[in-house]
Every structure is written in structure tokens, then in C-alpha cells.
mmCIF file of C-alpha atoms in Angstrom:
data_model
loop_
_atom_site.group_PDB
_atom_site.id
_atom_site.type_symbol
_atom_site.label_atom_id
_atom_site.label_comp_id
_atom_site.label_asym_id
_atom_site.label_seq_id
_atom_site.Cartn_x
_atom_site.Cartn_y
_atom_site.Cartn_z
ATOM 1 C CA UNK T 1 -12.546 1.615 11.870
ATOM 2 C CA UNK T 2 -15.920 -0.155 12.539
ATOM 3 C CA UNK T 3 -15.383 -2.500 10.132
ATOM 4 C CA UNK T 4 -11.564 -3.683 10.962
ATOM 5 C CA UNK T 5 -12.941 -4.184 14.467
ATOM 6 C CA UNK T 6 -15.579 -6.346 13.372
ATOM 7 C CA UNK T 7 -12.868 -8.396 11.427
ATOM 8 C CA UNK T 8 -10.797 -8.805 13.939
ATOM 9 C CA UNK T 9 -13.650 -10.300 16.081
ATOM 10 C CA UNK T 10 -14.324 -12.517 13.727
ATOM 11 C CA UNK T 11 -10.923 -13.679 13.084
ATOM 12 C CA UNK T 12 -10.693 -14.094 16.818
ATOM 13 C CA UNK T 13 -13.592 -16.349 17.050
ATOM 14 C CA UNK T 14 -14.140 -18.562 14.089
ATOM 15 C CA UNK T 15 -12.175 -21.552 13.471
ATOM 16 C CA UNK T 16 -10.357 -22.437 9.892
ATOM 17 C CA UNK T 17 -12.083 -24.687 7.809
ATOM 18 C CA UNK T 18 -11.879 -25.370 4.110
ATOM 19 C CA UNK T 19 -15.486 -23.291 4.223
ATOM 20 C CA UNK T 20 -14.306 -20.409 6.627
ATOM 21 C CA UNK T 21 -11.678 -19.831 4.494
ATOM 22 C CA UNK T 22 -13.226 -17.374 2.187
ATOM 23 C CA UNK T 23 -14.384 -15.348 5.203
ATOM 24 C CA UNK T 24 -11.339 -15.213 7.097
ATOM 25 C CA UNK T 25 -9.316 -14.189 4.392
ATOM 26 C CA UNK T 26 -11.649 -11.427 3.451
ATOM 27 C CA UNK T 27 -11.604 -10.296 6.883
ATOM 28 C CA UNK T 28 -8.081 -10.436 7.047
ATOM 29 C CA UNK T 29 -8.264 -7.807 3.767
ATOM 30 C CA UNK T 30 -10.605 -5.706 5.219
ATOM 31 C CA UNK T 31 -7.665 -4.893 8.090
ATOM 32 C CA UNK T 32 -5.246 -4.572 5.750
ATOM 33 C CA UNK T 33 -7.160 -1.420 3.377
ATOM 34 C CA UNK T 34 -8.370 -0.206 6.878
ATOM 35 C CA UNK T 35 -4.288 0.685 7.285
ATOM 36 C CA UNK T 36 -3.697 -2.065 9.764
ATOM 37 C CA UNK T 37 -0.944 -4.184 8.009
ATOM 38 C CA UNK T 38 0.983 -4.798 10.640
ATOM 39 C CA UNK T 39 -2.209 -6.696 12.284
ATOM 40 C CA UNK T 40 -2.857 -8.015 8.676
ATOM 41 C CA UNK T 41 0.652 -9.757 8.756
ATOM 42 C CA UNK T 42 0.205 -10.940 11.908
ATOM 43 C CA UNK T 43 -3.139 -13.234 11.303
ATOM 44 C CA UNK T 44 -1.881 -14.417 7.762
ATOM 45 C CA UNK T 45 1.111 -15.649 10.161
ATOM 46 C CA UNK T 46 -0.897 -17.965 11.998
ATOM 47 C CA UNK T 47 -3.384 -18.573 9.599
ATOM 48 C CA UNK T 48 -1.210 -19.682 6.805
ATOM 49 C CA UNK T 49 0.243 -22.616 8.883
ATOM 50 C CA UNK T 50 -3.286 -23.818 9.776
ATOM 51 C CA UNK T 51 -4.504 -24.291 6.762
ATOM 52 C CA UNK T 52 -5.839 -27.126 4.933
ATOM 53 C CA UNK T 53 -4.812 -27.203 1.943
ATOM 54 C CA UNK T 54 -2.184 -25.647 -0.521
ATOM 55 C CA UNK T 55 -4.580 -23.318 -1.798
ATOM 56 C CA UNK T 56 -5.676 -21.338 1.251
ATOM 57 C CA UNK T 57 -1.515 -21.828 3.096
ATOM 58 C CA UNK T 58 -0.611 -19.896 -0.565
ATOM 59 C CA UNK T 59 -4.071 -17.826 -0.029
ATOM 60 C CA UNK T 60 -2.951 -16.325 3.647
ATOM 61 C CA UNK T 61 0.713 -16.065 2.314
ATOM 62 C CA UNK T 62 0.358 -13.897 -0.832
ATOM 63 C CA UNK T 63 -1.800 -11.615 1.722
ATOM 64 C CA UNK T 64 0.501 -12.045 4.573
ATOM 65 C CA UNK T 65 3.286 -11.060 1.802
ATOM 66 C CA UNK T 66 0.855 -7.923 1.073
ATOM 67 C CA UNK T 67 0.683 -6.990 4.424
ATOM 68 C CA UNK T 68 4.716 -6.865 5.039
ATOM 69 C CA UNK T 69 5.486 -4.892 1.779
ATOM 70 C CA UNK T 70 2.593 -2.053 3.109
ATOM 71 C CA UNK T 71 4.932 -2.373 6.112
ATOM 72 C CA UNK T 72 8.040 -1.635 4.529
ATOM 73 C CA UNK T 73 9.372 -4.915 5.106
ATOM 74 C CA UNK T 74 10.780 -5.945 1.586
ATOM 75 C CA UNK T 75 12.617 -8.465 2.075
ATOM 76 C CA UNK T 76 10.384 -9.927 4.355
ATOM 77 C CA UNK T 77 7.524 -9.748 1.358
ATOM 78 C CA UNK T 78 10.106 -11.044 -1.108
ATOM 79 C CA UNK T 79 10.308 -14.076 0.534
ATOM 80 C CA UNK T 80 6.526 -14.727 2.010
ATOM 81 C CA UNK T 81 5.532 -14.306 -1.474
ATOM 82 C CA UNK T 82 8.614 -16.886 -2.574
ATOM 83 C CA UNK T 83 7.007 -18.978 0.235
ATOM 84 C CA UNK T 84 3.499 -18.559 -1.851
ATOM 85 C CA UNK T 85 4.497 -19.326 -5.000
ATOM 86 C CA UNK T 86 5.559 -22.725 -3.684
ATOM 87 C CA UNK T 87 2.314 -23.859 -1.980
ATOM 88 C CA UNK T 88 0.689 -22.698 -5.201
ATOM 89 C CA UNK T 89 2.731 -25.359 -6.947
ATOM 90 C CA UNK T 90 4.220 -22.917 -9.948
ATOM 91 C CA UNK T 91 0.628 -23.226 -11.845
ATOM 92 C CA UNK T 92 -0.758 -20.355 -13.699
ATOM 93 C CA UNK T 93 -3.969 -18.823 -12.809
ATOM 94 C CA UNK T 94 -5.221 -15.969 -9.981
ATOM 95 C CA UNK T 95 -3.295 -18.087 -7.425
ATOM 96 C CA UNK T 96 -0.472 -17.986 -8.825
ATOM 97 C CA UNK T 97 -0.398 -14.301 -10.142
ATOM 98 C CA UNK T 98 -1.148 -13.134 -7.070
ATOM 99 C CA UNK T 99 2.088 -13.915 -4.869
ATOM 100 C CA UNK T 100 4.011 -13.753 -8.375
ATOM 101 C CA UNK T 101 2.857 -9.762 -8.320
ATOM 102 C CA UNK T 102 4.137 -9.277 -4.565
ATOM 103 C CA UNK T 103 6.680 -10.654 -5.000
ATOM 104 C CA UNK T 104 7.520 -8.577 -8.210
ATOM 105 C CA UNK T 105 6.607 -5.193 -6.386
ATOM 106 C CA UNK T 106 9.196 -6.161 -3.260
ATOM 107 C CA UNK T 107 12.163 -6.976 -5.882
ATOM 108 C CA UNK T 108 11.539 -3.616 -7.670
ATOM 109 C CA UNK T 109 11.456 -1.726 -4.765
ATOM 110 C CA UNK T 110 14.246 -3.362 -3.573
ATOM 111 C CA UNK T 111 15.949 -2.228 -7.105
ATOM 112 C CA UNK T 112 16.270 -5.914 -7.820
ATOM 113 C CA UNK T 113 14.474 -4.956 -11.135
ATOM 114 C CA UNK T 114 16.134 -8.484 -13.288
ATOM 115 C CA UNK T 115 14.559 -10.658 -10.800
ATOM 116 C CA UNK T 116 11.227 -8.815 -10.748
ATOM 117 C CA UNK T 117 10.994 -8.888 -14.702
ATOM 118 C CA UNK T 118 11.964 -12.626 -14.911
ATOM 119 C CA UNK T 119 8.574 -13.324 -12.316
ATOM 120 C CA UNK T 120 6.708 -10.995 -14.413
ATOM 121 C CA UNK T 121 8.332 -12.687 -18.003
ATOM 122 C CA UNK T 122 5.802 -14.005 -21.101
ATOM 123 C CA UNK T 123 3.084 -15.736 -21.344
ATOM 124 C CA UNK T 124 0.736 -12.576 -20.589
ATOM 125 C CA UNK T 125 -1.990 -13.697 -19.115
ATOM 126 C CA UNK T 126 -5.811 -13.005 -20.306
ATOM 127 C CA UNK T 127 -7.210 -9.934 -19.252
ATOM 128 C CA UNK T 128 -9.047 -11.266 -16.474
ATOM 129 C CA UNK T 129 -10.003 -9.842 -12.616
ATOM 130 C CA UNK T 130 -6.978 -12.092 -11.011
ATOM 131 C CA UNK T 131 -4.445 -10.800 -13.171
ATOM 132 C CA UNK T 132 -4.742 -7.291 -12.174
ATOM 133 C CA UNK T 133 -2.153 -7.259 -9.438
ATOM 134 C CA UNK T 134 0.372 -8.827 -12.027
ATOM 135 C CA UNK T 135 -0.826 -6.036 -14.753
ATOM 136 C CA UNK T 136 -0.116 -3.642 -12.277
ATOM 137 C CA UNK T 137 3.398 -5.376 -11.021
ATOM 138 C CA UNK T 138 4.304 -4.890 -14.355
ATOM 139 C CA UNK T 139 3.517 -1.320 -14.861
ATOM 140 C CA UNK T 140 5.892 -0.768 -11.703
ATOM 141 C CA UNK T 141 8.777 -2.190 -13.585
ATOM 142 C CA UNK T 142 8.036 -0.080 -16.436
ATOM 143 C CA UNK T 143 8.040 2.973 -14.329
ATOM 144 C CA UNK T 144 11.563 1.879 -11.935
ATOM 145 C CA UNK T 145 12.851 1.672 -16.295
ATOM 146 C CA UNK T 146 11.616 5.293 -16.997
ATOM 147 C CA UNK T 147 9.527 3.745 -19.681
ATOM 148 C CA UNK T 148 6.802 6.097 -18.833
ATOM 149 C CA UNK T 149 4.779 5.357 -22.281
ATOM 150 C CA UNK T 150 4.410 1.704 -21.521
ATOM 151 C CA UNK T 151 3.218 2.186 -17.929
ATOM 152 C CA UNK T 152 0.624 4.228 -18.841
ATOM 153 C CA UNK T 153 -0.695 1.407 -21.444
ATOM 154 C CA UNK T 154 -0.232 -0.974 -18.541
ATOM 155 C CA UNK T 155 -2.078 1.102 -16.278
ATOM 156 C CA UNK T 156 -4.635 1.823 -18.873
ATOM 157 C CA UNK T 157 -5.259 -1.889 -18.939
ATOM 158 C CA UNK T 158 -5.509 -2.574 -14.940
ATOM 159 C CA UNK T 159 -7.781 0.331 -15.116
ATOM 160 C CA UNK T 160 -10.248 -0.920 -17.052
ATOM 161 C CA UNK T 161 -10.230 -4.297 -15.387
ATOM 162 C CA UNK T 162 -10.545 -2.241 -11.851
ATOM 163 C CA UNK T 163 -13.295 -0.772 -13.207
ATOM 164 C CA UNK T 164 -15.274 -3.748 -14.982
ATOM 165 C CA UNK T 165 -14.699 -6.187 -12.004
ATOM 166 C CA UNK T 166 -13.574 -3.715 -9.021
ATOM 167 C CA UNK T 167 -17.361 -4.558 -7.305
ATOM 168 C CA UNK T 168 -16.378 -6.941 -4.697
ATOM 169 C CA UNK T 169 -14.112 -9.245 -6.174
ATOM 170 C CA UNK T 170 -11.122 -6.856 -5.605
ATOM 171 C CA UNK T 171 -9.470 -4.725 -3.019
ATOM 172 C CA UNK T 172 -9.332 -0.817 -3.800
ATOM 173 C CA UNK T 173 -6.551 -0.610 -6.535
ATOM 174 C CA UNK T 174 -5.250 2.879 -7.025
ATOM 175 C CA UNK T 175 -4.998 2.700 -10.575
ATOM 176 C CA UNK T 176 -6.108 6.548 -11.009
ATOM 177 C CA UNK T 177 -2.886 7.225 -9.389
ATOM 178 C CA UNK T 178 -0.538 4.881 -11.158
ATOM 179 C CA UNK T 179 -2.111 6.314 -14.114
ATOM 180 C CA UNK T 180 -1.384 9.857 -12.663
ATOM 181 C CA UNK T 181 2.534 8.773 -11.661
ATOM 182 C CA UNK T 182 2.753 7.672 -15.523
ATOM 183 C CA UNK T 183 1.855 11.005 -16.899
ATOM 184 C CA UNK T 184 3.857 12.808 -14.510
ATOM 185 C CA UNK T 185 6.865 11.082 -15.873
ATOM 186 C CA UNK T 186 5.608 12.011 -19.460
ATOM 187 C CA UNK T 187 5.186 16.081 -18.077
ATOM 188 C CA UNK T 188 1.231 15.943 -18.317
ATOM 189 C CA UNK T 189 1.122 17.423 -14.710
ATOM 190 C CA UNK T 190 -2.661 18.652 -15.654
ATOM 191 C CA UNK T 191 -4.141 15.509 -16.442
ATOM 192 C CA UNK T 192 -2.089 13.517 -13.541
ATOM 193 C CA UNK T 193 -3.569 16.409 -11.205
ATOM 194 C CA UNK T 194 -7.058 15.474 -12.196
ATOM 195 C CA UNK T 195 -6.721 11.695 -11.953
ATOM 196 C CA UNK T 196 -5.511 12.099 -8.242
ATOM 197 C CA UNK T 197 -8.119 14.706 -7.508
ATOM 198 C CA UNK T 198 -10.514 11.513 -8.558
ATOM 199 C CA UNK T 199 -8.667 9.149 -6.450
ATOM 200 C CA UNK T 200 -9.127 11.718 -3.314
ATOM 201 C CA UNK T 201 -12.711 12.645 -3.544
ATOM 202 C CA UNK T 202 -13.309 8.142 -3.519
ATOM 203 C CA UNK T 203 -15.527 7.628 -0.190
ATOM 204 C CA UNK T 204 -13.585 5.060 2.321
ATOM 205 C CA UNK T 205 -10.054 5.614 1.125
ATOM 206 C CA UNK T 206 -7.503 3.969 3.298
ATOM 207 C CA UNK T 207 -4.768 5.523 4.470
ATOM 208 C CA UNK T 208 -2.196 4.079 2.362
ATOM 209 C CA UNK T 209 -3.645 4.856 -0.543
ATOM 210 C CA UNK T 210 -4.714 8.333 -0.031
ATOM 211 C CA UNK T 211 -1.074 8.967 1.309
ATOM 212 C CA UNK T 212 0.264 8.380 -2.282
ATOM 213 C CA UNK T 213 -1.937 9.756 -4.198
ATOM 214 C CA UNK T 214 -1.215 13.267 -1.932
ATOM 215 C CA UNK T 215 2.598 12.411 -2.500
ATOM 216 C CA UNK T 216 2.405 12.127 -6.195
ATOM 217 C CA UNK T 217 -0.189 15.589 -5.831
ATOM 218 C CA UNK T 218 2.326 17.317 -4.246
ATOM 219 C CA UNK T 219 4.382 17.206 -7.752
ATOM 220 C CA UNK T 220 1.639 19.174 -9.350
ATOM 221 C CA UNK T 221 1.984 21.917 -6.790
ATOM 222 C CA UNK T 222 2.669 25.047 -6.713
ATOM 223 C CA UNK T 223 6.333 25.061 -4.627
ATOM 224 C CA UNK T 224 5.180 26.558 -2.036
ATOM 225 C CA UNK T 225 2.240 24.770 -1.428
ATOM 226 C CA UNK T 226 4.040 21.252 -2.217
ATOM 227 C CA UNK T 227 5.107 21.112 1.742
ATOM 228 C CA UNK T 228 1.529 21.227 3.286
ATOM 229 C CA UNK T 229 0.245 18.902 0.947
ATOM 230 C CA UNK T 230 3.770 16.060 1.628
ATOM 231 C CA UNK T 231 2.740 17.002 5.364
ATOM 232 C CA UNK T 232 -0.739 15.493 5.128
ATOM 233 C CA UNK T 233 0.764 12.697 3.450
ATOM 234 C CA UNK T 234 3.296 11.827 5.974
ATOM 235 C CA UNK T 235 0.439 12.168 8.444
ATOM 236 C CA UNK T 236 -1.441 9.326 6.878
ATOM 237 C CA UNK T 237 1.694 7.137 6.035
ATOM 238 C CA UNK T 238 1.907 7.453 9.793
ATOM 239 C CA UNK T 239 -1.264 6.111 10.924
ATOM 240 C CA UNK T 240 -0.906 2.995 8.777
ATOM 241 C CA UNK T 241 2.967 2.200 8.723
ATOM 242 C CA UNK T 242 3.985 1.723 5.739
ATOM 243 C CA UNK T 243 7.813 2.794 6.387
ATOM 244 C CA UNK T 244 9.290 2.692 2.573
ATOM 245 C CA UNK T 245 6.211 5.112 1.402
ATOM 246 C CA UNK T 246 7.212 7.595 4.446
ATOM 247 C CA UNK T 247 10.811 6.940 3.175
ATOM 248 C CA UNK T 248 9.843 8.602 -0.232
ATOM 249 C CA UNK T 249 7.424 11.052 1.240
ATOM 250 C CA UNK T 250 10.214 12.358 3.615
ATOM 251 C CA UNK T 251 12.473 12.428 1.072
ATOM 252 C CA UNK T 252 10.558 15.008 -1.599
ATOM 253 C CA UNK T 253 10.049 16.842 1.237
ATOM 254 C CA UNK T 254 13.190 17.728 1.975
ATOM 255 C CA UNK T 255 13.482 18.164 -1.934
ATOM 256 C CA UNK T 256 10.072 20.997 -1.585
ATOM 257 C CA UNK T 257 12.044 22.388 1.652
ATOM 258 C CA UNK T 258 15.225 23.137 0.180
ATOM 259 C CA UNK T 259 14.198 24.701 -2.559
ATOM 260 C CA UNK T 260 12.355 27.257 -0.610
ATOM 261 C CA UNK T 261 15.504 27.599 1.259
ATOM 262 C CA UNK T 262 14.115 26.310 4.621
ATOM 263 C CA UNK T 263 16.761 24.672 6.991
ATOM 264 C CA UNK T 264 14.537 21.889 8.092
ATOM 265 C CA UNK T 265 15.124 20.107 4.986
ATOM 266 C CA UNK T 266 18.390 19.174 6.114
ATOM 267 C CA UNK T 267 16.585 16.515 8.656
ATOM 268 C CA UNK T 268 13.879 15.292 6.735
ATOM 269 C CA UNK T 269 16.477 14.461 4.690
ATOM 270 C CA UNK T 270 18.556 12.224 6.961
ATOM 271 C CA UNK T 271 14.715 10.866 8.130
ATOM 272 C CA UNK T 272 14.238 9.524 4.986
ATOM 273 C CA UNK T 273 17.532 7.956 4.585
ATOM 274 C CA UNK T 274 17.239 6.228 7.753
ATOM 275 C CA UNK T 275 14.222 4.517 6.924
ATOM 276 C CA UNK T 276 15.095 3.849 3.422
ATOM 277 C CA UNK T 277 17.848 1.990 5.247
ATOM 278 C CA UNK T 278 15.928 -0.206 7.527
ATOM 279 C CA UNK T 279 13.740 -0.976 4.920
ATOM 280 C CA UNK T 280 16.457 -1.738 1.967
ATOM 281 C CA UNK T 281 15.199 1.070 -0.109
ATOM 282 C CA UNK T 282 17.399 2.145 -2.727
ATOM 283 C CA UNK T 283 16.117 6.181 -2.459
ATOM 284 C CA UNK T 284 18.248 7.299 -5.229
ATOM 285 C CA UNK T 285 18.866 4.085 -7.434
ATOM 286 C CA UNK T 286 19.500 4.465 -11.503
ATOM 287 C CA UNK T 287 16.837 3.454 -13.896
ATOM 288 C CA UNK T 288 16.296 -0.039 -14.649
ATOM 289 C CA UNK T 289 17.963 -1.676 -17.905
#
């Protein structure tokens, strides 16, 4: 918490400036994996307009975008990252990739999975640091397809990069548990469980992230069991917003509850329709072509 309040006082009092512009946007991230998207959003807002140039107004949008899918907000994302793409000018490289990746993640959650796969569409770019986020877009369409075999090779991939360049030059990328969600959908609940038990012990984990790596957990529990652990998840998804993630973990659940029989599972239920709702969260959509 420390350190989001010592980014917000910076983003209070310096001024933007083709030279500031690393700082503020760093400080800016360092809100967002504290679990503070909403405040995230809100400085990328009236940052983005401010800037200077096309690279830093497509800089504090692709973040801005960032910050309103951890909200829930999906169409919102969708079309900050649309936004994004345009001040980057439709060239290829990290700025580009960036807002092309949000933008990819919002559509496929949205279950707009033709759109997201024409963003994400060939050339591949090189196996570099700034195209993780679009390695790991992709893997998401692979999984929304059921194409659990590719996902994992994806993963594999943004993995490795995570790991090679992952000392400050990115942002905490959960690729243990995309990895994990992969082999789940493959039935290797064993090695999935081990990943995430990885993913938990990390020092510093925001709340986002630790909240779905104890979602996907929970499907390695025992059934009686897989309540408590959805309840710590919820707990997190609480303290940091993200409405479409509580959607899901609401919604297994009510799934865990009714198949102990309990009658609360009726309500957690209609809670996560609700918010799948308001966020345009297709709970129970069909595979992608």
C-alpha cells in the first residue's frame, strides 16, 4: 500500500513532460498491480489528453484500457484500447502490441472471439519483452476455443519471456497460472495445482492476481474444500474491483455449493449473473470457432 501512496503523490505533483513521462506512467502501473484500477483509469484519463506526443497519448491509453478491463468494464477497454491503436498510428512494435493485446482480451471476454483473432492475426511477432501481452492475448483465444494444447505452447512461450525479461521491464504476468488454466483443461489437475501453489507463495502479489490463481485452485480441490478456497478469492476480487473476475468466481461457487447440496448456491448464482450483466459477460457462452 506504501508504494501506491507514494505514486499517487507523485502523480499529484509532477507535471507531464516528454521526460516525466516514463515516471508517471510507471507510477500509474504501480496503482494498478497494487489493485487500484479504478484510480489507475482515472489518471490515464487525464493524462492521456495531456500528452505530448502520440507515443505517450497511446502510452496512458493502452494502460488506461488496462485499468478498465481489471474493472470489468469491457466495453469500455474495447474501445480505450481502439482509441490506442490509433495514436499509435497502426505500426508494429511494443506500442502497438500493447493496446492490440487489450484490446484482444476485452473482445474475448466479451465472446467477440472473430474480432479478437483478426487483432491478434499473422505476422507473429519476434519473441521479444513487448510482445508478451500479445503472446498471452493469444493464448486467451486459444483457451475461449477449448484448444487447450495450443494455449499451453502459448503460455509456455510468454513464460519464458516473463522469466528472461520479467526484472523491471514488465508488470507481474501470471503466466504460472495461465499455464495452470491450460492443463486444467487438458485434466492435469496435479501439475496445474503446483503451478498455482508457485504463483501463491510469489512475495507482493496483488490482489487481482492472487484472486485467480485461488479461483482456478479451487478446481483442484477437494469438493468440499473448493468453497473456502472461492471465498478467499471473492474476498480479494473485492478489495481490487475487478467485477467480471467476481462474476466467474461467484459463479463456480454456486457450482461448489450446489453440489454439496447447500441452498445458498441459489444466490450466488443470481450474484454472478447480475454482474456478468453489467459487465457484458457472456457466463455461459459456447466455445469459439
Amino acid at each position: 500500500m506504501g508504494g501506491a501512496r507514494a505514486a499517487e503523490r507523485l502523480l499529484r505533483s509532477a507535471v507531464l513532460a516528454p521526460a516525466s513521462g516514463p515516471v508517471l506512467l510507471h507510477a500509474v502501473r504501480v496503482l494498478l498491480d497494487a489493485g487500484h484500477p479504478h484510480r489507475a483509469a482515472l489518471w490515464c484519463a487525464k493524462l492521456r489528453p495531456r500528452a505530448q506526443s502520440a507515443v505517450w497519448a497511446a502510452a496512458f491509453g493502452a494502460l488506461g484500457a488496462e485499468a478498465l478491463l481489471q474493472l470489468g468494464e469491457l466495453a469500455g477497454a474495447e474501445c480505450e484500447a481502439g482509441r490506442a491503436l490509433e495514436a499509435a498510428g497502426g505500426r508494429p512494435g511494443g506500442l502497438y502490441l500493447w493496446p492490440a493485446a487489450v484490446r484482444a482480451e476485452a473482445l474475448i471476454a466479451l465472446g467477440r472471439w472473430e474480432e479478437a483473432a483478426a487483432g491478434l492475426g499473422a505476422p507473429l511477432p519476434q519473441a521479444r519483452w513487448a510482445a508478451v501481452p500479445w503472446w498471452r492475448a493469444r493464448g486467451r483465444l486459444h483457451l475461449a476455443a477449448h484448444r487447450y494444447q495450443d494455449a499451453l505452447e502459448v503460455f509456455r512461450v510468454t513464460g519464458r519471456l516473463a522469466l528472461r525479461h520479467g526484472a523491471g521491464r514488465l508488470p507481474h504476468l501470471p503466466w504460472r497460472g495461465d499455464v495452470a488454466e491450460a492443463l486444467l483443461g487438458l485434466g492435469r489437475a496435479g501439475a496445474a495445482r503446483a503451478l498455482l501453489a508457485e504463483e501463491l507463495a510469489l512475495p507482493a502479489l496483488g490482489p487481482r492476481h492472487r484472486a485467480g490463481a485461488l479461483r482456478l485452485l479451487a478446481a483442484t480441490d477437494e469438493a468440499g474444500r473448493r468453497p473456502h478456497t472461492l471465498a478467499c478469492a471473492i474476498g480479494e476480487l473485492r478489495r481490487c474491483g475487478d467485477r467480471a473476475e467476481l462474476a466467474r468466481a461467484m459463479a463456480d461457487l454456486a457450482r461448489a455449493l450446489d453440489v454439496l447440496g447447500d441452498s445458498c448456491a441459489a444466490g450466488f448464482g443470481r450474484r454472478a449473473g447480475d454482474l456478468a450483466a453489467e459487465c457484458g459477460l457472456p457466463l455461459a457462452a459456447p466455445a469459439a470457432p
